[in-house]
Amino acid sequence: MAKSGLAARLYRGEAGLNIVGRRNLWFGVAGGLVLIAVLSFAISGFKLGIEFAGGNSFQVPASVGTLERAEQTVDEVLADEAPGIEVVSAQKVGGTSGEFYEMRTGQLSAEQANAAKTSMAQEFGIPADQISGNQVSEAWGDQVTSRALLGLVIFVAVVSVYLVLRFEWRMAVAAIVSLLTNLVLTAGIYSLVGFEVTPSTIIGFLTILGFALYDVVVVFDKVQENTRGITANNNLTYGEASNLALNQSLMRSLNTSVVALLPVGGLLFIGAGLLGAGTLKDLGLVLFVGMAVAFLTSIVLATPLLVLLKNMDPRISAHNKRVLSRRAAVARGDITPRGAARATPAGETPIDPDNAALAGAAPKVGARPAGKRAGGARGGRPAGGGGNRPGGAKRR
């Protein structure tokens, strides 16, 4: 059963997954998704947290009731004290002093923030000192963004140098394009769905780069193994050898992605969803989305793009033409593939390829034995011309 399983058939190239051969389809799909993401950036933009857009946050003890009731109460207070300002996000968080609800609002003046805090205390029926408030300037978010971009540039530069030294420049280009596509698509999902962008989201973006790089390196390592010395072999083109490597490493990449997504999914759905740990939501969400997209881009984009770049190499292009020409000659019957039975002339018995060596050694009917004759002998007679007489004595 193991020999006929999907993993075994993928490794032998028998599953029929021609991913590289359909690279134009994948390029078109990736290009379309990137275009949608860019249009979303331009039209919808991002839902920025108060760390980037600026605003106020209020912490209310969880003992006041449910999160929905607390959010509704704060919205009513803001409608009276600061018309036009409302709760942007609400989540349940925990701290050393216990659990509380964090309400994030738009930008308030100092007077509006104090008035809203007093009114909240009255509505919830708790002392005003149990409600804390903070004001965040958008300048802090700009600083976080600039440092994140600097970290991204350094990461890409270091990765490029590593890939050039470990593999070659074409693999480095394909890997970097895959990484950047992964970032754009993940950001596009955030923009389309309206997920809030926080500093935890930025940290998550930088984290998924490492995972995406690992996935690409695993595939490229197998591609390099399969294509080493390929120009001396006229059986496979570079694209076919790369597609075989992709099939052979597909199950490994899939298993790695599933194993990585399980704890992240638990962090997101159990920690943030069921247990209400809101601080885990931003980090878990970007990791889950980014890792899933990274698996897809490493399979359907990185290797097909590598094959496209390698086919531009004159040496690889000439090799591919030789392989295709040889196949065409075999199809016409001009060349007999190695190991195939040769055509048998009329009147002769076909030779079994498995016993070709023995059949070639068998003498034909009426032929002399293939063994060497004694030196100087003719017709098998002893040297000296004496026929069968010993010593070759002459007749008197």
Tab-separated table of C-alpha atoms in Angstrom:
chain	number	residue	atom	x	y	z
A	1	MET	CA	0.000	0.000	0.000
A	2	ALA	CA	2.831	2.388	0.784
A	3	LYS	CA	4.269	1.974	-2.709
A	4	SER	CA	0.952	3.088	-4.276
A	5	GLY	CA	0.280	5.995	-1.913
A	6	LEU	CA	0.094	9.605	-3.031
A	7	ALA	CA	3.457	10.515	-1.493
A	8	ALA	CA	5.205	7.612	-3.254
A	9	ARG	CA	3.588	8.436	-6.600
A	10	LEU	CA	4.542	12.092	-6.221
A	11	TYR	CA	8.158	11.154	-5.497
A	12	ARG	CA	8.313	8.910	-8.575
A	13	GLY	CA	6.640	11.582	-10.712
A	14	GLU	CA	3.617	9.369	-11.395
A	15	ALA	CA	0.936	11.626	-9.875
A	16	GLY	CA	0.694	13.768	-13.001
A	17	LEU	CA	0.958	17.157	-11.244
A	18	ASN	CA	2.412	19.254	-14.032
A	19	ILE	CA	2.798	22.471	-12.054
A	20	VAL	CA	5.754	23.867	-13.982
A	21	GLY	CA	4.180	23.072	-17.338
A	22	ARG	CA	1.194	25.253	-16.456
A	23	ARG	CA	3.332	28.167	-15.312
A	24	ASN	CA	1.545	30.657	-17.579
A	25	LEU	CA	-1.676	29.874	-15.728
A	26	TRP	CA	-0.049	30.416	-12.328
A	27	PHE	CA	1.611	33.633	-13.492
A	28	GLY	CA	-1.745	34.893	-14.697
A	29	VAL	CA	-3.488	33.998	-11.442
A	30	ALA	CA	-0.715	35.560	-9.335
A	31	GLY	CA	-0.705	38.692	-11.481
A	32	GLY	CA	-4.477	39.029	-11.170
A	33	LEU	CA	-4.400	38.635	-7.386
A	34	VAL	CA	-1.572	41.165	-7.070
A	35	LEU	CA	-3.565	43.612	-9.216
A	36	ILE	CA	-6.626	43.178	-6.981
A	37	ALA	CA	-4.462	43.739	-3.897
A	38	VAL	CA	-2.917	46.909	-5.325
A	39	LEU	CA	-6.335	48.264	-6.302
A	40	SER	CA	-7.548	47.537	-2.774
A	41	PHE	CA	-4.588	49.484	-1.373
A	42	ALA	CA	-5.481	52.464	-3.559
A	43	ILE	CA	-9.270	52.385	-3.049
A	44	SER	CA	-9.928	50.957	0.411
A	45	GLY	CA	-6.573	51.397	2.106
A	46	PHE	CA	-5.975	49.813	5.510
A	47	LYS	CA	-7.828	49.926	8.777
A	48	LEU	CA	-5.085	51.370	10.951
A	49	GLY	CA	-4.971	50.940	14.702
A	50	ILE	CA	-4.587	53.911	16.992
A	51	GLU	CA	-0.826	53.317	17.075
A	52	PHE	CA	-0.708	54.381	13.412
A	53	ALA	CA	-3.750	56.666	13.034
A	54	GLY	CA	-3.622	58.203	16.503
A	55	GLY	CA	-6.410	58.015	19.056
A	56	ASN	CA	-7.401	57.197	22.606
A	57	SER	CA	-7.878	53.975	24.505
A	58	PHE	CA	-9.939	53.327	27.642
A	59	GLN	CA	-9.596	50.308	29.925
A	60	VAL	CA	-12.775	49.288	31.733
A	61	PRO	CA	-12.934	46.417	34.276
A	62	ALA	CA	-14.527	43.263	32.845
A	63	SER	CA	-16.788	43.129	35.909
A	64	VAL	CA	-19.087	45.758	34.374
A	65	GLY	CA	-20.733	43.125	32.152
A	66	THR	CA	-20.284	41.703	28.681
A	67	LEU	CA	-17.986	43.179	26.068
A	68	GLU	CA	-20.929	44.090	23.830
A	69	ARG	CA	-22.676	46.007	26.635
A	70	ALA	CA	-19.481	47.846	27.552
A	71	GLU	CA	-18.854	48.835	23.924
A	72	GLN	CA	-22.426	50.080	23.531
A	73	THR	CA	-22.171	52.154	26.720
A	74	VAL	CA	-18.906	53.772	25.632
A	75	ASP	CA	-20.420	54.604	22.212
A	76	GLU	CA	-23.349	56.339	23.922
A	77	VAL	CA	-20.984	58.340	26.129
A	78	LEU	CA	-18.880	59.411	23.148
A	79	ALA	CA	-21.983	60.477	21.242
A	80	ASP	CA	-22.736	62.945	24.077
A	81	GLU	CA	-19.215	64.107	24.950
A	82	ALA	CA	-17.499	63.960	21.524
A	83	PRO	CA	-19.944	63.803	18.603
A	84	GLY	CA	-18.495	62.070	15.548
A	85	ILE	CA	-16.093	59.927	17.570
A	86	GLU	CA	-16.899	56.260	18.153
A	87	VAL	CA	-15.309	53.028	19.312
A	88	VAL	CA	-12.970	51.711	16.621
A	89	SER	CA	-12.198	48.363	18.246
A	90	ALA	CA	-12.975	46.583	21.484
A	91	GLN	CA	-11.282	43.541	22.947
A	92	LYS	CA	-10.886	41.690	26.206
A	93	VAL	CA	-7.355	41.664	27.592
A	94	GLY	CA	-5.734	40.493	30.797
A	95	GLY	CA	-3.158	42.038	33.053
A	96	THR	CA	-1.664	41.906	36.538
A	97	SER	CA	-4.704	43.669	37.945
A	98	GLY	CA	-7.190	41.300	36.315
A	99	GLU	CA	-9.188	41.224	33.099
A	100	PHE	CA	-10.546	44.360	31.507
A	101	TYR	CA	-12.021	45.639	28.246
A	102	GLU	CA	-9.908	47.880	26.052
A	103	MET	CA	-11.885	50.383	23.969
A	104	ARG	CA	-10.019	52.182	21.204
A	105	THR	CA	-11.535	55.383	19.841
A	106	GLY	CA	-10.671	58.187	17.490
A	107	GLN	CA	-8.574	61.179	18.476
A	108	LEU	CA	-9.952	63.076	21.508
A	109	SER	CA	-8.799	66.273	23.114
A	110	ALA	CA	-7.708	66.205	26.746
A	111	GLU	CA	-10.986	67.811	27.879
A	112	GLN	CA	-13.096	65.353	25.869
A	113	ALA	CA	-11.124	62.384	27.204
A	114	ASN	CA	-11.581	63.483	30.847
A	115	ALA	CA	-15.295	64.162	30.349
A	116	ALA	CA	-15.809	60.794	28.646
A	117	LYS	CA	-13.962	59.010	31.447
A	118	THR	CA	-16.183	60.646	34.109
A	119	SER	CA	-19.365	59.802	32.219
A	120	MET	CA	-18.257	56.170	31.752
A	121	ALA	CA	-17.695	55.814	35.499
A	122	GLN	CA	-21.206	57.094	36.140
A	123	GLU	CA	-22.791	54.801	33.538
A	124	PHE	CA	-20.953	51.704	34.767
A	125	GLY	CA	-21.451	52.621	38.430
A	126	ILE	CA	-17.776	52.316	39.334
A	127	PRO	CA	-15.201	54.797	40.692
A	128	ALA	CA	-13.500	56.925	38.053
A	129	ASP	CA	-10.063	55.723	39.124
A	130	GLN	CA	-10.950	52.191	37.930
A	131	ILE	CA	-11.076	53.473	34.351
A	132	SER	CA	-7.730	54.300	32.788
A	133	GLY	CA	-7.149	56.143	29.567
A	134	ASN	CA	-4.222	56.646	27.220
A	135	GLN	CA	-3.597	58.846	24.232
A	136	VAL	CA	-1.436	57.606	21.376
A	137	SER	CA	0.092	59.861	18.762
A	138	GLU	CA	0.371	58.747	15.146
A	139	ALA	CA	4.044	59.725	15.225
A	140	TRP	CA	4.787	56.552	17.171
A	141	GLY	CA	3.165	54.461	14.434
A	142	ASP	CA	5.222	56.247	11.774
A	143	GLN	CA	8.375	55.360	13.690
A	144	VAL	CA	7.340	51.698	13.893
A	145	THR	CA	6.576	51.646	10.156
A	146	SER	CA	9.933	53.166	9.174
A	147	ARG	CA	11.840	50.684	11.315
A	148	ALA	CA	9.832	47.787	9.909
A	149	LEU	CA	10.621	48.884	6.348
A	150	LEU	CA	14.306	49.164	7.245
A	151	GLY	CA	14.199	45.653	8.700
A	152	LEU	CA	12.497	44.388	5.529
A	153	VAL	CA	15.184	45.901	3.277
A	154	ILE	CA	17.979	44.407	5.400
A	155	PHE	CA	16.265	41.014	5.428
A	156	VAL	CA	15.831	40.965	1.637
A	157	ALA	CA	19.462	42.001	1.100
A	158	VAL	CA	20.834	39.319	3.428
A	159	VAL	CA	18.557	36.659	1.914
A	160	SER	CA	19.636	37.615	-1.601
A	161	VAL	CA	23.315	37.234	-0.727
A	162	TYR	CA	22.670	33.871	0.928
A	163	LEU	CA	20.692	32.497	-2.014
A	164	VAL	CA	23.312	33.636	-4.531
A	165	LEU	CA	26.079	31.947	-2.527
A	166	ARG	CA	24.024	28.828	-1.758
A	167	PHE	CA	22.400	28.402	-5.186
A	168	GLU	CA	22.654	30.979	-7.993
A	169	TRP	CA	21.344	34.427	-8.875
A	170	ARG	CA	18.339	33.125	-10.809
A	171	MET	CA	17.145	31.201	-7.767
A	172	ALA	CA	17.691	34.319	-5.663
A	173	VAL	CA	15.523	36.387	-8.018
A	174	ALA	CA	12.740	33.774	-8.058
A	175	ALA	CA	12.793	33.467	-4.254
A	176	ILE	CA	12.704	37.243	-3.660
A	177	VAL	CA	9.824	37.684	-6.118
A	178	SER	CA	7.956	34.908	-4.293
A	179	LEU	CA	8.593	36.582	-0.914
A	180	LEU	CA	7.419	40.000	-2.097
A	181	THR	CA	4.339	38.464	-3.741
A	182	ASN	CA	3.562	36.752	-0.451
A	183	LEU	CA	3.731	40.091	1.375
A	184	VAL	CA	1.555	41.872	-1.185
A	185	LEU	CA	-1.127	39.166	-1.173
A	186	THR	CA	-1.202	38.980	2.630
A	187	ALA	CA	-1.509	42.752	2.850
A	188	GLY	CA	-4.212	42.618	0.180
A	189	ILE	CA	-6.270	40.222	2.296
A	190	TYR	CA	-5.939	42.631	5.230
A	191	SER	CA	-7.091	45.506	3.048
A	192	LEU	CA	-10.031	43.647	1.471
A	193	VAL	CA	-11.369	42.107	4.676
A	194	GLY	CA	-10.678	45.171	6.823
A	195	PHE	CA	-8.454	43.598	9.470
A	196	GLU	CA	-6.934	46.161	11.803
A	197	VAL	CA	-3.220	46.849	11.327
A	198	THR	CA	-1.318	47.075	14.615
A	199	PRO	CA	2.343	46.796	15.647
A	200	SER	CA	1.721	43.079	16.207
A	201	THR	CA	0.658	42.848	12.568
A	202	ILE	CA	3.959	44.383	11.444
A	203	ILE	CA	5.884	41.901	13.583
A	204	GLY	CA	3.854	39.076	12.053
A	205	PHE	CA	4.656	40.295	8.534
A	206	LEU	CA	8.380	40.100	9.253
A	207	THR	CA	7.936	36.663	10.834
A	208	ILE	CA	6.228	35.059	7.833
A	209	LEU	CA	9.162	36.053	5.636
A	210	GLY	CA	11.341	33.502	7.409
A	211	PHE	CA	8.745	30.769	6.964
A	212	ALA	CA	8.276	31.589	3.275
A	213	LEU	CA	12.033	31.538	2.742
A	214	TYR	CA	12.338	28.113	4.382
A	215	ASP	CA	9.672	26.684	2.087
A	216	VAL	CA	11.371	28.040	-1.036
A	217	VAL	CA	14.834	26.820	0.014
A	218	VAL	CA	13.488	23.293	0.573
A	219	VAL	CA	12.084	23.163	-2.949
A	220	PHE	CA	15.126	24.778	-4.574
A	221	ASP	CA	17.468	22.356	-2.831
A	222	LYS	CA	15.642	19.454	-4.484
A	223	VAL	CA	15.607	21.269	-7.827
A	224	GLN	CA	19.360	21.736	-7.639
A	225	GLU	CA	19.810	18.039	-6.824
A	226	ASN	CA	17.677	16.911	-9.775
A	227	THR	CA	19.205	19.308	-12.302
A	228	ARG	CA	22.874	18.845	-11.411
A	229	GLY	CA	24.643	17.797	-14.651
A	230	ILE	CA	21.372	17.792	-16.567
A	231	THR	CA	23.005	18.840	-19.860
A	232	ALA	CA	24.696	15.427	-20.019
A	233	ASN	CA	21.322	13.682	-19.891
A	234	ASN	CA	19.009	13.828	-22.904
A	235	ASN	CA	15.990	12.346	-21.146
A	236	LEU	CA	14.531	15.374	-19.278
A	237	THR	CA	14.319	19.072	-19.957
A	238	TYR	CA	15.157	21.510	-17.160
A	239	GLY	CA	11.470	22.227	-16.636
A	240	GLU	CA	10.599	18.524	-16.347
A	241	ALA	CA	13.395	17.869	-13.856
A	242	SER	CA	12.255	20.889	-11.813
A	243	ASN	CA	8.651	19.715	-11.914
A	244	LEU	CA	9.768	16.298	-10.649
A	245	ALA	CA	11.621	18.013	-7.793
A	246	LEU	CA	8.492	20.009	-7.024
A	247	ASN	CA	6.423	16.813	-6.876
A	248	GLN	CA	9.010	15.112	-4.690
A	249	SER	CA	9.082	17.976	-2.168
A	250	LEU	CA	5.359	18.772	-2.296
A	251	MET	CA	4.326	16.439	0.512
A	252	ARG	CA	7.183	17.681	2.690
A	253	SER	CA	6.167	21.305	2.148
A	254	LEU	CA	2.527	20.460	2.791
A	255	ASN	CA	3.318	18.600	6.004
A	256	THR	CA	5.561	21.435	7.199
A	257	SER	CA	2.860	24.018	6.494
A	258	VAL	CA	0.157	22.005	8.243
A	259	VAL	CA	2.342	21.425	11.297
A	260	ALA	CA	3.162	25.153	11.428
A	261	LEU	CA	-0.455	26.250	10.920
A	262	LEU	CA	-1.884	24.031	13.669
A	263	PRO	CA	-0.352	25.908	16.643
A	264	VAL	CA	-0.974	29.257	14.950
A	265	GLY	CA	-4.582	28.249	14.363
A	266	GLY	CA	-4.863	27.271	18.019
A	267	LEU	CA	-3.411	30.634	18.991
A	268	LEU	CA	-5.900	32.444	16.793
A	269	PHE	CA	-9.132	30.476	17.128
A	270	ILE	CA	-8.797	29.137	20.655
A	271	GLY	CA	-6.700	31.802	22.345
A	272	ALA	CA	-8.258	34.852	20.708
A	273	GLY	CA	-11.642	33.424	19.767
A	274	LEU	CA	-12.752	31.166	22.601
A	275	LEU	CA	-10.650	32.446	25.493
A	276	GLY	CA	-10.930	36.090	24.471
A	277	ALA	CA	-7.210	36.864	24.555
A	278	GLY	CA	-7.466	39.851	22.239
A	279	THR	CA	-3.752	40.626	22.291
A	280	LEU	CA	-3.110	37.352	20.437
A	281	LYS	CA	-5.548	38.076	17.643
A	282	ASP	CA	-3.430	40.497	15.610
A	283	LEU	CA	-0.285	38.368	15.687
A	284	GLY	CA	-2.101	35.059	15.154
A	285	LEU	CA	-4.151	36.392	12.245
A	286	VAL	CA	-1.248	37.673	10.163
A	287	LEU	CA	0.771	34.498	10.848
A	288	PHE	CA	-2.090	32.230	9.794
A	289	VAL	CA	-2.854	34.150	6.590
A	290	GLY	CA	0.811	34.704	5.702
A	291	MET	CA	1.878	31.086	6.208
A	292	ALA	CA	-0.981	29.778	4.075
A	293	VAL	CA	-0.144	32.214	1.269
A	294	ALA	CA	3.592	31.424	1.608
A	295	PHE	CA	2.964	27.723	0.959
A	296	LEU	CA	1.042	28.498	-2.231
A	297	THR	CA	3.551	31.007	-3.604
A	298	SER	CA	6.523	28.713	-2.931
A	299	ILE	CA	4.866	25.932	-4.954
A	300	VAL	CA	3.080	27.617	-7.865
A	301	LEU	CA	5.242	30.719	-8.289
A	302	ALA	CA	8.873	30.327	-7.168
A	303	THR	CA	9.827	27.180	-9.126
A	304	PRO	CA	7.892	28.042	-12.328
A	305	LEU	CA	9.559	31.480	-12.306
A	306	LEU	CA	12.948	29.808	-11.834
A	307	VAL	CA	12.312	27.574	-14.873
A	308	LEU	CA	11.340	30.622	-16.928
A	309	LEU	CA	14.623	32.328	-16.033
A	310	LYS	CA	16.732	29.199	-16.592
A	311	ASN	CA	15.211	28.597	-20.037
A	312	MET	CA	16.715	31.944	-21.069
A	313	ASP	CA	20.191	30.506	-20.466
A	314	PRO	CA	21.631	29.485	-23.893
A	315	ARG	CA	23.128	26.314	-22.440
A	316	ILE	CA	19.825	25.174	-20.923
A	317	SER	CA	17.901	26.261	-24.023
A	318	ALA	CA	20.171	24.171	-26.261
A	319	HIS	CA	19.778	21.204	-23.912
A	320	ASN	CA	15.976	21.463	-24.016
A	321	LYS	CA	16.066	21.515	-27.824
A	322	ARG	CA	18.244	18.383	-27.899
A	323	VAL	CA	15.833	16.533	-25.621
A	324	LEU	CA	12.810	17.512	-27.700
A	325	SER	CA	14.574	16.662	-30.966
A	326	ARG	CA	15.535	13.236	-29.661
A	327	ARG	CA	11.944	12.562	-28.598
A	328	ALA	CA	10.689	13.553	-32.022
A	329	ALA	CA	13.200	11.179	-33.633
A	330	VAL	CA	12.106	8.354	-31.334
A	331	ALA	CA	8.471	9.031	-32.190
A	332	ARG	CA	9.295	8.794	-35.917
A	333	GLY	CA	11.248	5.585	-35.355
A	334	ASP	CA	14.568	7.060	-36.444
A	335	ILE	CA	16.134	6.275	-33.058
A	336	THR	CA	15.616	3.215	-30.898
A	337	PRO	CA	15.415	4.113	-27.219
A	338	ARG	CA	17.974	2.466	-24.967
A	339	GLY	CA	16.623	-0.786	-23.576
A	340	ALA	CA	13.898	-1.111	-26.232
A	341	ALA	CA	13.719	-4.170	-28.514
A	342	ARG	CA	15.302	-3.587	-31.937
A	343	ALA	CA	13.370	-4.279	-35.095
A	344	THR	CA	13.840	-7.889	-36.297
A	345	PRO	CA	14.430	-8.519	-40.028
A	346	ALA	CA	12.021	-10.854	-41.778
A	347	GLY	CA	12.856	-14.518	-41.359
A	348	GLU	CA	14.885	-14.108	-38.147
A	349	THR	CA	13.836	-15.032	-34.643
A	350	PRO	CA	13.297	-12.009	-32.348
A	351	ILE	CA	15.861	-11.689	-29.559
A	352	ASP	CA	14.703	-11.280	-26.010
A	353	PRO	CA	16.203	-8.015	-24.664
A	354	ASP	CA	16.718	-9.642	-21.272
A	355	ASN	CA	18.927	-12.304	-22.897
A	356	ALA	CA	20.514	-10.009	-25.460
A	357	ALA	CA	24.045	-10.692	-24.224
A	358	LEU	CA	23.633	-14.453	-24.463
A	359	ALA	CA	21.881	-14.236	-27.785
A	360	GLY	CA	24.650	-12.097	-29.221
A	361	ALA	CA	27.233	-14.661	-28.152
A	362	ALA	CA	25.467	-17.638	-29.771
A	363	PRO	CA	27.042	-18.659	-33.150
A	364	LYS	CA	24.971	-18.684	-36.299
A	365	VAL	CA	24.185	-21.926	-38.082
A	366	GLY	CA	27.146	-23.011	-40.260
A	367	ALA	CA	29.541	-20.477	-38.759
A	368	ARG	CA	32.924	-21.435	-37.358
A	369	PRO	CA	33.435	-21.241	-33.616
A	370	ALA	CA	34.433	-17.798	-32.421
A	371	GLY	CA	37.394	-19.131	-30.418
A	372	LYS	CA	40.973	-18.337	-31.496
A	373	ARG	CA	42.903	-20.888	-33.543
A	374	ALA	CA	46.326	-22.157	-32.556
A	375	GLY	CA	49.113	-19.923	-33.769
A	376	GLY	CA	50.291	-20.812	-37.284
A	377	ALA	CA	47.620	-23.484	-37.775
A	378	ARG	CA	45.390	-23.711	-40.802
A	379	GLY	CA	42.133	-25.500	-40.778
A	380	GLY	CA	42.739	-26.544	-37.221
A	381	ARG	CA	45.796	-28.666	-38.145
A	382	PRO	CA	48.980	-28.573	-36.115
A	383	ALA	CA	51.756	-26.358	-37.344
A	384	GLY	CA	54.374	-28.018	-39.566
A	385	GLY	CA	51.970	-29.346	-42.187
A	386	GLY	CA	52.227	-32.947	-41.020
A	387	GLY	CA	48.549	-33.600	-40.854
A	388	ASN	CA	47.743	-35.835	-37.932
A	389	ARG	CA	51.159	-37.405	-37.826
A	390	PRO	CA	53.246	-36.606	-34.812
A	391	GLY	CA	56.074	-34.207	-35.318
A	392	GLY	CA	55.011	-33.512	-38.861
A	393	ALA	CA	57.345	-36.262	-40.364
A	394	LYS	CA	57.690	-36.232	-44.126
A	395	ARG	CA	56.661	-39.265	-46.197
A	396	ARG	CA	59.624	-41.035	-47.794
